[in-house]
Amino acid sequence: MAEGAAEVSAQSDGGGDPGAVEPERGVAPIKPQYLTTKEQFHEFLEAKGQEKPSQESEAVDPAGNDLTEPEAKRIRLEDGQTEDGQAEEAAETGEQLQAQKRARGQNKCRPHVKPTHYDKNKLCPSLVQESAARCFYGDRCRFLHDVGHYLETKPADLGPSCVLFETFGRCPYGVTCRFAGAHLGPEGQNLVREGLVQAPPVRNGLDKALQQQLRKRKIHFKRAEQALRQLSRGPLPGPTSEATVPEGREAEGAPGQDNCDIQLAPQEPDTVGPPSGPLRTCGPLTDEDVVRLRPHEKRRLDISGKLYLAPLTTCGNLPFRRICKRFGADVTCGEMAVCTNLLQGQTSEWALLKRHPCEDIFGVQLEGAFPDTMTKCAELLNRTIEVDFVDINVGCPIDLVFKKGGGCALMNRLAKFQQIVRGMNQVLDVPLTVKLRTGVQERVNLAHRLLPDLRAWGAALVTLHGRSREQRYTKLADWQYIEQCVAAAHPMPLFGNGDVLSYEDANRALQTGVAGVMIARGALLKPWLFTEIKEQRHWDISSSERLDILRDFTHYGLEHWGSDTQGVEKTRRFLLEWLSFLCRYVPVGLLERLPQRINERPPYYLGRDYLETLMASQKAADWIRISEMLLGPVPPNFVFLPKHKANAYK
């Protein structure tokens, strides 16, 4: 859509004629002297570049289709050809085209490209970790044990210095590091700087013992099962007991448990416990058994007036959050984590909960559809990780989540929604927050009805995204409706979210009476937005400064994901995902009117230098070229398809 709008703009403007008409709606107003055509734009990049992108860098699928363009865009071209004169073929393949149309905006055509070359010629972990003990698997081990042979087949280093060695004094990846020359001795030994050695300062990791217990289902969720039993009978005790759960709604999946595993408060024997027989407990009596934590005794979440970085799936990783914290973000939240995956001990899901020391106010976001899994997951996190709040995702619009009853679907499942909020609030010692959309259907708003209930159920704060599920990103956020919801939520604080890309947008948002502003896509387009809001100015940031930000991101990524081949390529993939958003930013000095609005896509323009022009390209091959400046050449058969290009970020 962005490229189509740019082409129309370029044609109407005549390639930069000063007498051109006003830019079309949805097209960023760039000064005429910078405008150009699509052909001239790409010719300029190819002519000024060191070399043209190699065929290995350009993604091509087995059928010969160019995958540098979004999948949805190629589907539209096929539809257009059908309308122009291929009615007979359309009749034969009507069902297939209909299926393609249904798949639009849902990211269903994205191929699963999982790299397998990492396992080839991989050194045994016992050698990488320099363990004194021999490999546990012995002759059955499928990894290499000959360091000399490994070094012969290992690709050349990507740079002269290793970020991990410079930061911590020791690189845990040893000879497998892609920057190993910086810390290997003459005999291939891993060098150590005694004065700098320290553990990577990241919290909320998954302990191996805990992972084994989760996989074997040996964890007992005492508080969760107690809360689930009471939810099946009626409301939980406390000041919010007037909002009751409809009778006959049993909490799903709450199995019975031996009485010896549960210690209950003796002052409530009739409300909690087995239906027959006296209350039985075992073990010593403690204050926790007698005194229940009251709602007003929980940790407070006072973030009114602060800038809140939204939990961004895929792009909201720990390195990106570190970048945003550096530019002034006050509150950060981890990416959406699926509660069932956490309960199964999946390493990739627990990685979403990691917290850097610079994140002083940090929360995690959970997604789930059933009270039992959500409540148990909340108790598990309450025991094992350090967070300041836990957020429930009631805004995810994608089919994979919605059709299972999670995300936006909870807005239409009030009984389950109430049980989830009440159950999680009962087992958490930190505040519970909720992120909502306006509703499921475009013209049927539900949030104003849910906010009083959420306040009664125990939510400490609610964030409202001013769009419905059906809208996705096709229209602007409805801040007038958010203003109405502020009154409905009072005295519970309400944060607003949607279309904030400048300090003027943030000021208008705060005039609606919201307690604060959550920033999502605006941070992806320009992470220095937090600085602009706090300093109330527009920052005409140079291309070299933007490249330095990307370089810092790659350094943070190598610290987080590792400096071996797998870590480098994972850092590259997340960098490319972010570049697919950054290309939509238009430098302040090129705009005819300030500020740029979030629904305005840039036409084709030539920047003030080559790097600024390269950063404006919307071709994946050019994003890969930028990544090569920071992480070295891409490996053979590298394929990159940005996730958001096939869905509704349009």
XYZ file of C-alpha atoms in Angstrom:
650
model
C 0.000 0.000 0.000
C 2.864 2.371 0.841
C 4.565 1.817 -2.492
C 1.307 2.192 -4.388
C 0.616 5.499 -2.696
C 4.162 6.616 -3.405
C 3.832 5.830 -7.105
C 0.634 7.867 -7.390
C 2.316 10.727 -5.575
C 5.371 10.600 -7.809
C 3.252 10.630 -10.955
C 1.081 13.501 -9.796
C 4.091 15.523 -8.642
C 5.956 15.023 -11.903
C 9.114 13.811 -10.179
C 9.621 16.871 -7.988
C 8.095 19.739 -9.983
C 7.687 22.810 -7.685
C 4.271 23.451 -9.214
C 2.943 20.058 -8.160
C -0.387 19.677 -6.447
C -0.808 18.874 -2.772
C 0.204 15.324 -1.813
C -2.611 12.851 -1.657
C -4.241 11.866 1.565
C -2.104 9.343 3.413
C 1.134 10.504 1.737
C 3.738 12.374 3.776
C 4.217 15.994 2.548
C 7.876 16.039 1.497
C 9.512 19.134 0.006
C 9.363 18.987 -3.818
C 13.136 19.216 -4.312
C 13.591 15.831 -2.610
C 10.866 13.917 -4.461
C 11.733 11.399 -7.144
C 10.314 8.401 -8.954
C 10.604 4.744 -7.994
C 12.968 4.007 -10.883
C 15.265 6.948 -10.125
C 15.255 6.067 -6.440
C 16.510 2.515 -6.957
C 18.949 3.575 -9.705
C 20.492 6.058 -7.280
C 20.903 3.396 -4.568
C 22.475 0.905 -6.975
C 24.805 3.491 -8.479
C 26.055 4.912 -5.178
C 26.255 1.595 -3.344
C 29.511 -0.285 -2.936
C 28.048 -3.151 -4.940
C 24.648 -4.311 -6.053
C 22.846 -6.729 -3.749
C 23.981 -10.234 -4.616
C 21.517 -12.835 -5.773
C 22.076 -14.666 -2.505
C 20.773 -11.646 -0.600
C 17.584 -11.373 -2.620
C 14.883 -13.720 -1.409
C 13.545 -15.941 -4.171
C 11.205 -18.825 -3.583
C 11.415 -22.130 -5.517
C 8.672 -20.976 -7.910
C 10.790 -18.026 -8.994
C 8.687 -15.314 -7.292
C 10.462 -12.309 -5.826
C 9.877 -12.422 -2.073
C 11.249 -8.950 -1.406
C 7.729 -7.676 -2.014
C 5.029 -8.457 0.556
C 2.938 -11.540 -0.157
C -0.335 -9.627 0.065
C 0.869 -7.222 -2.612
C 1.565 -10.049 -5.078
C -1.905 -11.452 -4.400
C -3.410 -8.105 -5.384
C -1.492 -8.103 -8.660
C -2.802 -11.564 -9.456
C -6.340 -10.429 -8.703
C -5.903 -7.424 -10.990
C -4.765 -9.617 -13.875
C -7.821 -11.815 -13.345
C -10.162 -8.831 -13.582
C -8.517 -7.610 -16.788
C -9.370 -10.575 -18.954
C -8.927 -13.956 -17.419
C -12.483 -14.640 -16.310
C -12.383 -18.232 -17.494
C -9.292 -19.048 -15.409
C -10.861 -17.284 -12.447
C -13.887 -19.542 -12.712
C -11.655 -22.608 -12.614
C -9.572 -21.390 -9.682
C -12.267 -19.407 -7.902
C -11.987 -21.336 -4.680
C -8.238 -20.843 -4.562
C -8.511 -17.076 -5.098
C -11.232 -16.887 -2.473
C -8.955 -18.651 -0.021
C -6.174 -16.184 -0.833
C -8.487 -13.255 -0.212
C -9.548 -14.697 3.127
C -5.898 -15.091 4.052
C -5.084 -11.440 3.397
C -3.957 -9.519 6.419
C -3.619 -12.685 8.487
C -0.028 -13.652 7.683
C -1.047 -17.116 6.482
C 1.141 -17.227 3.370
C 4.417 -16.652 5.156
C 6.714 -19.659 4.590
C 8.336 -21.251 7.614
C 12.043 -20.725 7.040
C 13.849 -22.335 9.951
C 17.603 -22.390 9.437
C 19.109 -25.869 9.688
C 22.689 -25.048 8.774
C 23.487 -24.126 12.393
C 23.705 -27.838 13.274
C 26.287 -28.594 10.592
C 29.862 -28.749 11.869
C 28.726 -27.591 15.297
C 31.186 -27.899 18.155
C 30.126 -29.947 21.187
C 28.837 -27.758 24.048
C 31.214 -29.499 26.459
C 34.136 -28.011 24.499
C 32.530 -24.594 24.074
C 31.927 -24.317 27.821
C 35.466 -25.620 28.527
C 34.132 -28.272 30.853
C 36.667 -30.493 32.593
C 34.363 -33.507 32.334
C 34.102 -35.523 29.131
C 31.052 -35.316 26.881
C 28.137 -37.153 28.481
C 27.128 -38.800 25.189
C 30.599 -40.072 24.288
C 30.767 -41.701 20.846
C 27.025 -41.154 20.344
C 27.401 -37.364 20.382
C 26.398 -35.818 17.050
C 28.588 -32.728 17.481
C 32.241 -32.200 16.613
C 34.965 -32.833 19.201
C 37.934 -31.816 17.062
C 38.566 -28.092 17.624
C 41.148 -27.973 14.831
C 38.725 -29.379 12.274
C 36.048 -26.963 13.486
C 38.341 -23.961 13.010
C 39.181 -25.099 9.472
C 35.505 -25.119 8.456
C 34.482 -22.060 10.473
C 33.730 -18.893 8.422
C 35.953 -15.859 8.766
C 35.436 -13.475 11.675
C 32.926 -10.675 11.182
C 34.955 -8.035 12.986
C 38.091 -7.283 15.021
C 36.379 -6.807 18.413
C 33.892 -8.893 20.412
C 31.160 -7.033 22.285
C 30.916 -9.687 24.996
C 34.677 -9.694 25.582
C 34.826 -5.887 25.716
C 31.824 -5.659 28.065
C 32.247 -8.611 30.416
C 35.933 -9.503 30.040
C 35.105 -13.013 28.827
C 33.189 -14.388 25.861
C 31.265 -17.557 26.822
C 31.150 -18.674 23.166
C 34.912 -19.202 22.922
C 36.072 -20.475 19.541
C 32.495 -20.508 18.193
C 32.244 -16.717 18.514
C 32.116 -14.953 15.144
C 34.532 -12.374 16.586
C 36.784 -14.967 18.224
C 40.008 -13.385 16.979
C 39.627 -10.695 19.631
C 39.835 -13.128 22.553
C 41.640 -16.285 21.394
C 45.248 -16.946 22.376
C 47.959 -18.331 20.090
C 46.934 -21.921 20.894
C 43.212 -21.292 20.519
C 42.541 -20.814 24.231
C 39.821 -18.391 25.365
C 41.375 -15.300 26.979
C 39.907 -13.665 30.090
C 40.242 -10.126 31.420
C 40.317 -10.584 35.171
C 39.214 -7.069 36.032
C 36.036 -7.136 33.920
C 34.650 -10.629 34.475
C 31.003 -10.515 35.520
C 27.806 -12.362 34.737
C 25.481 -10.857 32.112
C 23.139 -8.580 34.100
C 19.808 -10.026 32.964
C 17.102 -11.278 35.332
C 14.061 -13.551 35.011
C 15.823 -16.450 33.313
C 14.446 -19.993 33.337
C 16.188 -22.248 35.841
C 16.935 -25.765 34.587
C 15.497 -27.374 37.710
C 12.285 -25.385 37.347
C 12.065 -26.308 33.670
C 12.303 -30.005 34.505
C 9.604 -29.679 37.169
C 7.312 -27.905 34.727
C 7.842 -30.518 32.020
C 7.135 -33.329 34.487
C 4.169 -31.404 35.953
C 5.512 -31.584 39.472
C 4.677 -27.978 40.391
C 1.801 -27.591 42.885
C -0.239 -24.414 42.427
C -1.749 -24.089 45.895
C -3.004 -20.507 45.760
C -4.270 -20.868 42.194
C -6.299 -23.991 42.905
C -7.675 -22.421 46.040
C -8.794 -19.377 44.072
C -10.239 -21.528 41.285
C -12.285 -23.558 43.755
C -13.776 -20.426 45.207
C -14.448 -18.962 41.767
C -16.484 -22.033 40.940
C -18.660 -21.328 44.008
C -18.902 -17.545 43.919
C -16.917 -14.311 44.154
C -13.619 -14.067 45.946
C -13.651 -12.273 49.298
C -12.762 -8.629 49.502
C -14.159 -5.197 48.680
C -15.159 -6.350 45.172
C -17.601 -9.063 46.189
C -20.630 -7.302 44.708
C -19.700 -8.443 41.187
C -20.433 -12.145 41.239
C -19.732 -14.934 38.803
C -22.886 -16.448 37.270
C -23.826 -19.687 38.974
C -23.047 -22.943 37.262
C -19.844 -21.591 35.618
C -17.141 -23.957 36.775
C -13.487 -22.998 36.361
C -12.141 -25.218 33.638
C -9.337 -27.590 34.354
C -9.126 -27.015 38.138
C -8.315 -30.517 39.322
C -8.713 -31.573 42.907
C -5.628 -31.805 45.074
C -4.688 -33.548 48.262
C -5.634 -31.501 51.310
C -2.126 -31.874 52.632
C -0.825 -29.709 49.797
C -3.067 -26.767 50.656
C -2.959 -24.511 53.686
C -6.012 -22.323 53.956
C -7.022 -19.446 56.167
C -8.841 -20.826 59.219
C -11.259 -17.908 59.387
C -12.909 -18.997 56.099
C -13.550 -22.726 56.370
C -16.977 -22.617 54.722
C -15.938 -20.623 51.663
C -12.820 -22.552 50.735
C -11.935 -26.227 51.003
C -13.425 -29.632 50.395
C -17.229 -29.773 50.405
C -17.291 -32.459 53.106
C -15.295 -33.119 56.251
C -13.394 -30.740 58.527
C -10.610 -28.459 57.302
C -7.298 -30.324 57.260
C -3.851 -28.814 56.961
C -0.319 -30.034 57.494
C 2.928 -28.326 58.303
C 3.639 -25.452 60.676
C 1.164 -22.580 60.978
C 2.586 -19.318 59.629
C 1.422 -15.723 59.414
C 0.678 -16.268 55.738
C -1.939 -18.867 56.712
C -3.675 -16.544 59.149
C -3.336 -13.136 57.530
C -4.474 -12.798 53.918
C -2.880 -10.094 51.770
C -5.510 -7.405 51.330
C -5.942 -5.650 47.971
C -4.805 -2.269 49.317
C -1.664 -3.904 50.745
C -0.385 -4.982 47.334
C 2.456 -3.148 45.719
C 1.208 0.074 44.163
C 1.638 0.898 40.480
C 1.988 4.654 40.282
C 2.917 5.418 36.674
C 0.545 8.323 35.973
C 2.093 10.796 33.556
C 4.855 8.404 32.531
C 5.664 7.225 29.006
C 4.778 3.558 28.571
C 6.421 1.454 25.837
C 3.818 -1.020 24.602
C 4.461 -4.776 24.582
C 5.370 -5.241 20.918
C 5.374 -8.787 19.595
C 8.575 -9.653 17.670
C 10.051 -6.144 17.767
C 9.622 -5.370 21.474
C 12.570 -7.546 22.471
C 15.039 -6.760 25.249
C 17.649 -5.011 23.022
C 14.957 -2.768 21.537
C 13.622 -1.930 24.999
C 17.141 -0.943 26.051
C 17.259 1.485 23.125
C 13.907 3.011 24.145
C 14.960 3.275 27.794
C 18.013 5.207 26.682
C 15.773 7.716 24.904
C 13.421 8.252 27.847
C 10.823 5.474 28.063
C 9.646 5.225 31.684
C 7.689 1.945 31.704
C 8.486 -1.156 29.647
C 6.662 -4.429 29.180
C 7.828 -7.743 27.765
C 6.405 -9.252 24.601
C 3.141 -11.172 24.763
C 3.801 -14.590 26.324
C 1.383 -17.501 25.944
C 0.565 -18.890 29.384
C 0.321 -22.524 28.250
C 3.830 -22.374 26.774
C 5.171 -20.912 30.004
C 3.562 -23.683 32.039
C 5.219 -26.240 29.751
C 8.645 -24.719 30.401
C 9.374 -23.657 26.823
C 12.703 -21.839 26.761
C 11.736 -19.557 23.870
C 8.633 -18.358 25.729
C 10.453 -17.761 29.007
C 13.012 -15.681 27.101
C 10.245 -13.092 26.589
C 10.198 -12.457 30.350
C 13.863 -11.466 30.667
C 14.502 -8.093 32.254
C 17.518 -5.819 31.927
C 18.661 -3.800 34.974
C 17.942 -0.525 33.154
C 14.228 -1.419 33.128
C 13.287 0.075 36.484
C 9.509 -0.284 35.940
C 8.917 -3.528 34.079
C 5.956 -5.817 33.524
C 5.112 -8.940 31.561
C 2.067 -9.578 29.397
C 0.215 -12.893 29.430
C -2.201 -14.278 26.857
C -4.640 -17.063 27.550
C -8.258 -18.081 27.212
C -9.034 -20.056 30.381
C -9.021 -19.179 34.094
C -7.118 -22.269 35.226
C -4.065 -21.804 32.981
C -3.946 -18.030 33.451
C -4.259 -18.232 37.246
C -1.651 -20.966 37.563
C 0.719 -19.088 35.273
C 0.249 -15.928 37.356
C 1.129 -17.827 40.539
C 4.176 -19.357 38.840
C 5.483 -15.960 37.733
C 4.693 -14.476 41.130
C 7.050 -17.051 42.667
C 9.860 -17.131 40.127
C 10.475 -13.748 38.454
C 10.860 -10.099 39.414
C 8.239 -7.830 37.845
C 6.386 -4.682 38.870
C 3.071 -5.668 37.282
C 1.429 -8.368 35.174
C -0.681 -7.405 32.158
C -3.487 -9.421 30.552
C -3.656 -9.249 26.759
C -7.274 -8.612 25.772
C -6.351 -6.788 22.584
C -4.597 -9.300 20.324
C -6.546 -9.386 17.021
C -4.846 -12.255 15.165
C -6.901 -15.333 14.292
C -4.497 -17.767 15.939
C -5.311 -16.227 19.338
C -8.865 -15.011 18.725
C -10.271 -18.350 17.560
C -8.994 -20.047 20.706
C -10.905 -17.575 22.870
C -7.961 -15.375 23.878
C -7.050 -11.784 23.095
C -9.998 -9.717 21.872
C -12.314 -12.724 22.181
C -12.335 -12.312 25.973
C -14.326 -9.090 25.543
C -17.275 -11.264 24.447
C -16.678 -13.982 27.078
C -17.477 -12.073 30.260
C -17.767 -15.083 32.580
C -14.322 -16.370 31.626
C -12.896 -12.842 31.578
C -14.115 -12.184 35.115
C -12.728 -15.476 36.401
C -9.344 -14.766 34.794
C -9.046 -11.278 36.295
C -10.285 -12.293 39.746
C -8.214 -15.463 39.869
C -4.980 -13.801 38.764
C -5.551 -10.875 41.110
C -5.951 -13.320 44.009
C -2.604 -15.073 43.467
C -0.461 -12.055 42.498
C 1.412 -9.884 44.968
C 1.972 -7.240 42.264
C -0.689 -5.119 40.516
C -2.697 -6.621 37.663
C -3.313 -4.533 34.532
C -5.385 -5.130 31.391
C -4.863 -4.012 27.788
C -8.077 -3.670 25.752
C -9.323 -2.596 22.355
C -12.527 -0.640 21.843
C -14.327 -3.820 20.843
C -14.411 -6.675 18.390
C -16.598 -5.216 15.645
C -15.890 -1.842 14.105
C -19.003 0.059 15.201
C -19.819 -1.885 18.361
C -17.782 -0.445 21.241
C -17.570 -2.571 24.366
C -14.769 -1.057 26.432
C -16.925 1.517 28.266
C -19.115 -1.308 29.574
C -16.186 -3.423 30.721
C -14.202 -0.727 32.535
C -16.456 -0.474 35.652
C -16.423 -4.262 35.913
C -12.639 -4.401 35.610
C -12.349 -1.856 38.386
C -14.634 -4.022 40.555
C -12.747 -7.211 39.681
C -9.463 -5.780 40.964
C -7.571 -4.405 37.948
C -5.113 -1.696 38.976
C -4.832 -0.043 35.538
C -6.269 -0.434 32.048
C -4.731 0.537 28.716
C -7.170 1.190 25.870
C -6.132 0.982 22.223
C -8.518 3.199 20.282
C -9.381 0.672 17.547
C -11.526 -2.436 17.277
C -10.331 -5.852 16.198
C -11.946 -5.516 12.767
C -10.274 -2.161 12.146
C -6.757 -3.420 12.773
C -4.827 -0.359 11.533
C -7.067 0.759 8.667
C -8.396 3.883 10.458
C -7.119 6.358 12.997
C -7.489 5.647 16.691
C -10.689 7.015 18.247
C -9.447 9.337 20.992
C -12.915 10.810 21.519
C -14.090 7.386 22.625
C -11.007 7.022 24.840
C -12.020 10.312 26.500
C -15.472 8.862 27.229
C -13.872 5.755 28.712
C -11.754 7.837 31.101
C -14.928 8.848 32.936
C -16.236 5.276 32.928
C -12.986 3.981 34.443
C -12.650 6.633 37.183
C -11.028 6.390 39.721
C -9.063 3.562 38.085
C -6.285 5.077 35.904
C -6.679 4.629 32.146
C -3.812 4.857 29.660
C -4.530 5.692 26.025
C -2.838 4.137 23.011
C -2.925 4.833 19.290
C -1.280 6.980 16.590
C 1.205 8.899 18.768
C 4.166 9.873 16.570
C 5.082 13.346 17.861
C 4.966 15.428 20.997
C 1.910 17.249 19.592
C 0.094 13.911 19.344
C 1.059 13.107 22.938
C -0.138 16.512 24.157
C -3.510 16.066 22.439
C -3.792 12.604 23.962
C -3.157 13.906 27.472
C -5.887 16.535 27.010
C -8.447 13.704 26.968
C -7.778 13.118 30.665
C -5.894 9.823 30.375
C -3.432 8.999 33.131
C -0.668 8.482 30.581
C 0.208 7.505 27.031
C 1.291 4.124 25.726
C 3.457 4.272 22.596
C 3.687 1.337 20.184
C 4.313 1.848 16.444
C 5.580 5.372 17.084
C 8.520 3.897 18.998
C 9.241 1.510 16.125
C 9.310 4.359 13.595
C 11.461 6.582 15.794
C 12.583 5.377 19.233
C 13.784 8.893 20.049
C 10.096 9.877 20.231
C 10.286 9.637 24.037
C 12.993 12.329 24.037
C 10.920 14.540 21.732
C 7.893 14.278 24.034
C 9.864 15.050 27.179
C 11.740 17.954 25.583
C 8.726 19.157 23.528
C 10.641 19.484 20.280
C 11.190 17.879 16.889
C 14.536 16.174 16.503
C 16.008 16.355 12.999
C 18.212 13.357 13.626
C 20.960 12.689 11.082
C 21.442 9.438 9.207
C 24.760 8.806 10.977
C 23.055 9.142 14.369
C 20.377 6.694 13.252
C 23.067 4.256 12.134
C 24.709 4.580 15.562
C 21.373 3.627 17.149
C 21.244 0.532 14.944
C 24.834 -0.292 15.861
C 23.969 -0.088 19.556
C 21.000 -2.383 18.899
C 23.277 -4.972 17.294
C 25.643 -4.777 20.279
C 22.743 -5.294 22.672
C 21.498 -8.117 20.454
C 24.848 -9.922 20.513
C 24.852 -9.636 24.312
C 21.314 -11.017 24.485
C 21.236 -13.675 21.748
C 24.911 -14.559 21.578
C 27.903 -13.888 19.355
C 28.089 -17.301 17.683
C 26.635 -17.887 14.205
C 23.132 -18.549 15.518
C 23.160 -15.466 17.750
C 24.480 -13.208 14.984
C 21.793 -14.306 12.535
C 19.060 -13.986 15.161
C 20.267 -10.447 15.846
C 20.213 -9.769 12.103
C 16.629 -11.034 11.737
C 15.313 -8.844 14.543
C 17.276 -5.894 13.148
C 15.647 -6.442 9.742
C 12.195 -6.650 11.331
C 12.823 -3.281 12.944
C 14.199 -1.779 9.705
C 10.932 -2.706 7.996
C 9.316 -0.107 10.275
C 12.145 2.432 10.370
C 11.972 2.913 6.599
C 8.629 4.707 7.084
C 10.228 7.528 9.073
C 10.675 10.797 7.159
C 13.447 13.114 8.452
C 12.166 16.365 9.897
C 14.271 18.510 7.552
C 12.567 17.008 4.486
C 8.967 17.646 5.530
C 6.918 20.569 4.253
C 4.631 20.366 7.261
C 5.357 19.174 10.788
C 4.753 16.712 12.252
C 4.590 13.517 10.212
C 1.403 11.604 10.985
C 1.445 7.895 11.595
C -0.957 7.118 8.725
C 1.181 9.039 6.212
C 3.551 6.890 4.180
C 6.567 8.452 2.497
C 6.657 8.767 -1.294
C 9.928 8.024 -3.054
C 12.469 10.688 -2.146
C 16.229 11.247 -2.221
C 17.653 12.081 1.190
C 20.335 14.586 2.076
C 22.991 11.874 1.795
C 23.279 8.329 0.501
C 22.712 6.681 3.890
C 19.518 8.666 4.495
C 18.228 7.542 1.105
C 19.181 3.927 1.782
C 17.288 3.998 5.089
C 14.160 5.146 3.230
C 14.099 2.107 0.955
C 11.208 -0.324 1.340
C 13.025 -3.248 -0.298
C 14.196 -6.069 1.940
C 17.422 -6.313 -0.091
C 18.337 -2.766 0.997
C 17.568 -3.565 4.642
C 19.913 -6.530 4.321
C 22.562 -4.182 2.921
C 22.253 -2.016 6.067
C 22.563 -5.113 8.249
C 25.773 -6.038 6.405
C 27.256 -2.684 7.457
C 26.761 -3.709 11.091
C 26.986 -7.520 11.163
C 28.998 -8.482 8.111
C 27.828 -10.420 5.030
C 24.711 -12.563 5.171
C 25.129 -16.355 5.026
C 24.179 -18.318 1.875
C 20.491 -19.025 1.265
C 19.458 -16.291 3.702
C 15.734 -15.497 3.341
C 13.988 -12.651 5.124
C 10.268 -11.938 5.000
C 9.125 -9.276 7.471
C 6.231 -10.605 9.514
C 4.191 -7.415 9.555
C 4.300 -6.931 5.778
C 1.661 -9.616 5.239
C -0.732 -8.497 7.953
C -2.721 -5.371 8.663
C -0.047 -2.758 9.417
C -1.341 -0.727 6.454
